[in-house]
XYZ file of N, CA and C in Angstrom:
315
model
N 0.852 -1.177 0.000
C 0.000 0.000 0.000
C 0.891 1.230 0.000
N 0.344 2.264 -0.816
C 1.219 3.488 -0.453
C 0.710 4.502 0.821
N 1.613 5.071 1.295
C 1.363 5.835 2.207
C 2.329 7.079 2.258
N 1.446 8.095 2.728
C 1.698 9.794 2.794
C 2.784 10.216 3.969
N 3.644 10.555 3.921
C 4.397 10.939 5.243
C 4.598 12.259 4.822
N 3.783 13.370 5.962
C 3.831 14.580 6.161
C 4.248 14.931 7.062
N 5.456 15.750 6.824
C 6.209 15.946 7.834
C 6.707 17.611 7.934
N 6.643 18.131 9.074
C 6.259 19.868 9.667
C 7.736 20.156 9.834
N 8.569 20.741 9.399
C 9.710 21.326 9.936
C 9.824 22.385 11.373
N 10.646 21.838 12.361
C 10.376 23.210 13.261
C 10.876 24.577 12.932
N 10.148 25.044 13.845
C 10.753 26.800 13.146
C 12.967 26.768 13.516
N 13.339 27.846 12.537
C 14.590 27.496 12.710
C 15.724 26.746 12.431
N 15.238 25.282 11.802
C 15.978 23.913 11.858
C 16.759 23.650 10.511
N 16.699 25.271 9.480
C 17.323 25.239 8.123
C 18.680 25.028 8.217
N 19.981 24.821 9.333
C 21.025 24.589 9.344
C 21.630 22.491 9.620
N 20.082 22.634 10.686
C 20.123 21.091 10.840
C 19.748 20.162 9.342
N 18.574 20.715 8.866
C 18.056 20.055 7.530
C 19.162 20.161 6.757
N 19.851 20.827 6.557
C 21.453 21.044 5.147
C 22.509 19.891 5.447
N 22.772 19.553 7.464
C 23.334 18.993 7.520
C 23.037 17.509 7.320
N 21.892 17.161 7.517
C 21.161 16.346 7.265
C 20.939 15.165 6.332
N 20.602 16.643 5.077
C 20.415 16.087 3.885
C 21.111 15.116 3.079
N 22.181 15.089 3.015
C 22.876 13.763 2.533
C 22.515 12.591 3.035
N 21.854 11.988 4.237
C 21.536 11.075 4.743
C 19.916 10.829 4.434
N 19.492 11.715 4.443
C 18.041 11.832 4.340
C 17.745 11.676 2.690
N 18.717 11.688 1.836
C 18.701 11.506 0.280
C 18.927 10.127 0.283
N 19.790 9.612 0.740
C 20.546 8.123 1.043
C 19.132 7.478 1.168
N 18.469 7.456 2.181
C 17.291 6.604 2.420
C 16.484 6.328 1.315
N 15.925 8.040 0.566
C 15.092 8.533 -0.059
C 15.709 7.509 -1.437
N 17.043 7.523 -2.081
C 17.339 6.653 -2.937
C 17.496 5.202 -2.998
N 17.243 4.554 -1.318
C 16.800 3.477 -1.494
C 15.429 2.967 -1.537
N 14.721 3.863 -0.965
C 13.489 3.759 -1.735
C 13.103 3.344 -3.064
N 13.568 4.578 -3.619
C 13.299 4.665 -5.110
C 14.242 3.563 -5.668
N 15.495 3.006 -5.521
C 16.182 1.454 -6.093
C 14.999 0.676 -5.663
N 14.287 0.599 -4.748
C 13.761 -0.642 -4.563
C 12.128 -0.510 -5.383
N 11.904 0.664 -5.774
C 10.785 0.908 -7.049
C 9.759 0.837 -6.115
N 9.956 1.347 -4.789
C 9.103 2.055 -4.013
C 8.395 2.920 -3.355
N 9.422 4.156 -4.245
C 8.922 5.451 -4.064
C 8.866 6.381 -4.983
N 7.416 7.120 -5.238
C 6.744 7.505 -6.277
C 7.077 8.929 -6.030
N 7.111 9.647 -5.406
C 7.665 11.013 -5.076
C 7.934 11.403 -3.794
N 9.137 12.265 -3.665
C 9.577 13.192 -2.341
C 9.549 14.140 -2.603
N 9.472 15.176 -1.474
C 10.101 16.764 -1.716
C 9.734 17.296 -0.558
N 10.678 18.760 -0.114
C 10.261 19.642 0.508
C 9.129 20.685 0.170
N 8.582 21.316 0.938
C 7.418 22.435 1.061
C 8.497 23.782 1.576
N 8.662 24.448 -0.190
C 9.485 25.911 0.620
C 8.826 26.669 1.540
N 9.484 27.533 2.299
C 8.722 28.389 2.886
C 8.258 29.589 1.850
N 8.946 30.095 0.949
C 8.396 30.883 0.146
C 8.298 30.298 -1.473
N 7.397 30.555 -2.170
C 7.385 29.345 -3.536
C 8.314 30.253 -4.549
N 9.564 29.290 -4.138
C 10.327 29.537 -5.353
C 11.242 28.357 -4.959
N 11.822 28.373 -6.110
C 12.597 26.571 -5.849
C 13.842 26.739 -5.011
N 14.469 27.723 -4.716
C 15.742 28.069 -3.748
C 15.174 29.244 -2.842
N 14.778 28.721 -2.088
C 13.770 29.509 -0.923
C 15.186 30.016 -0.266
N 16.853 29.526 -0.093
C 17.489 30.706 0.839
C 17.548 30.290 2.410
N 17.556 31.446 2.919
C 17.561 31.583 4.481
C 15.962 31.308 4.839
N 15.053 31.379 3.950
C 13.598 31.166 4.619
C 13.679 29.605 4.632
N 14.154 29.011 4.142
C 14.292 27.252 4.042
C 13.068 26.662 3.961
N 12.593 25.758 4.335
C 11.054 24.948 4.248
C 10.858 24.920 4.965
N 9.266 24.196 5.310
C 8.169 24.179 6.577
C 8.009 22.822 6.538
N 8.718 21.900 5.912
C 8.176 20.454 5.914
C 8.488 19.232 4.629
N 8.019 18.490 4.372
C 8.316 17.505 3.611
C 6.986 16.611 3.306
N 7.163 15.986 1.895
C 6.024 15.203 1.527
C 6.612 13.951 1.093
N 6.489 12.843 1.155
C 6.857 11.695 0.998
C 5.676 10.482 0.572
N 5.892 10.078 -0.583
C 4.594 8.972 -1.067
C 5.410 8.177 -1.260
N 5.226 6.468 -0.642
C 5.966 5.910 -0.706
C 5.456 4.442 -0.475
N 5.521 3.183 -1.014
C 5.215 1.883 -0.859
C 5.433 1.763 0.296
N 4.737 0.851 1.206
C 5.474 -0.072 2.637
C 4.240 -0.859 2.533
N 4.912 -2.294 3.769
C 4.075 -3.367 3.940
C 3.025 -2.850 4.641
N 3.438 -1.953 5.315
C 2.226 -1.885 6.413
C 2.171 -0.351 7.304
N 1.442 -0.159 7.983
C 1.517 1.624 8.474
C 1.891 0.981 9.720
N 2.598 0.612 10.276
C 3.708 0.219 10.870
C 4.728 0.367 10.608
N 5.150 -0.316 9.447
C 6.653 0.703 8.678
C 6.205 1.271 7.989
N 5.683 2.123 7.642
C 5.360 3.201 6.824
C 6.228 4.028 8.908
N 5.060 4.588 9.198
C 5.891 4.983 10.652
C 7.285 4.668 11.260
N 7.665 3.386 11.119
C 8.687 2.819 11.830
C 10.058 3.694 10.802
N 9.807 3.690 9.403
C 10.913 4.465 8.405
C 11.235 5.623 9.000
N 9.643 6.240 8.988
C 9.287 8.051 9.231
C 9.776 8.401 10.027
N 10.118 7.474 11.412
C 10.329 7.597 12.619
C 12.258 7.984 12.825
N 12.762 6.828 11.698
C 13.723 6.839 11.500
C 14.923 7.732 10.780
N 13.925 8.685 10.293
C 14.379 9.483 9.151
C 15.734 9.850 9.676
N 17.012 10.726 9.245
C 17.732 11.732 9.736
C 17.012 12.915 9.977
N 16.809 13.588 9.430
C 15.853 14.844 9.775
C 14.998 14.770 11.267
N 14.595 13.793 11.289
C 14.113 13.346 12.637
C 15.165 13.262 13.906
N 16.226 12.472 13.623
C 17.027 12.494 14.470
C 17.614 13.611 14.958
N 17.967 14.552 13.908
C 18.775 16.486 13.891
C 17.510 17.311 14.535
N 16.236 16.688 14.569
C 15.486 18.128 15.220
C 14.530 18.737 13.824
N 14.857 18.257 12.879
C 14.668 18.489 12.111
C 12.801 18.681 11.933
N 12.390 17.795 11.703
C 11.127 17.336 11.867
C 10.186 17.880 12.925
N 9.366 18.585 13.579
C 8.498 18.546 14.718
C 7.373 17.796 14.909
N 6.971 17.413 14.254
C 5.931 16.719 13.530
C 5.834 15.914 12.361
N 5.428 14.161 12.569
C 5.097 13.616 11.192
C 4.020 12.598 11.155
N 3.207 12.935 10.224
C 2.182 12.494 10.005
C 2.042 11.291 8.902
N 1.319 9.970 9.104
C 1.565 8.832 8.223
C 0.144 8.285 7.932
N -0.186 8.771 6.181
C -1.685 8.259 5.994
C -1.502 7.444 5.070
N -2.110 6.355 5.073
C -2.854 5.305 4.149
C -3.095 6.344 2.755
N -2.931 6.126 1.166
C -3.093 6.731 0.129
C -3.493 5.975 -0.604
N -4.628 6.392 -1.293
C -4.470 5.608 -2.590
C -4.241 6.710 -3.995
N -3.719 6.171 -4.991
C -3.574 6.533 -6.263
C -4.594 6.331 -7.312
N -5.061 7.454 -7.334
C -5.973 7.524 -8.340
C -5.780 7.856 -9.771
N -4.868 9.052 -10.138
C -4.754 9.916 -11.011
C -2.943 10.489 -11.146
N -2.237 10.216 -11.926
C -2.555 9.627 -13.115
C -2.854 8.353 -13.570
N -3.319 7.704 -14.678
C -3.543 6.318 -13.929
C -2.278 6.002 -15.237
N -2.196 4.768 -14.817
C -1.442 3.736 -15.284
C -2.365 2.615 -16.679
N -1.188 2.245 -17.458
C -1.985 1.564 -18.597
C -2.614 0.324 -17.704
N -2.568 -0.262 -17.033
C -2.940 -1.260 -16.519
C -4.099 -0.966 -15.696
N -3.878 0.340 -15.431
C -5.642 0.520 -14.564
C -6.591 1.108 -15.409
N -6.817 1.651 -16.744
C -7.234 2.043 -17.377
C -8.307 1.268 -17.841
């Protein structure tokens, strides 16, 4: 099943997230080797693609797991999580509707 991991940046934490990020890509690309993850990204704080010193408010993550158990147990694990990074993360059940695929058509 796929599932949503929304995740809140705390105010401030744009020095921890930079340091971070190399580890937090690491995961994010084993995901995607294992053809389990359909998209990541941050939420800038201001919409432009190099937001700067305003940095982001959070992260979106759609991603395969067996179960919302590890769907959580990953989320839980993140780096970003570990640095402070994170204040909040949220893990929903998704389904995919749109775009569809030749096979669901």
């Amino acid at each position: 099943m796929l599932y949503a991991i929304l995740a809140t940046d705390a105010p401030g934490t744009l020095e921890q997230r930079l340091a971070a990020r190399p580890a937090h890509l690491s995961r994010l690309q084993a995901l995607q080797d294992e053809g389990r993850l359909l998209v990541a990204g941050p939420f800038p704080a201001e919409p432009t693609l190099t937001p700067g010193p305003a940095g982001f408010t959070g992260s979106l993550i759609l991603a395969e797991f067996d179960s919302p158990e590890a769907a959580r147990l990953w989320a839980e694990q993140d780096p970003y999580r570990a640095a402070g990074v994170y204040a909040d993360v949220v893990v929903k059940p998704w389904i995919k509707v749109f775009p569809q695929s030749p096979s669901q058509g």
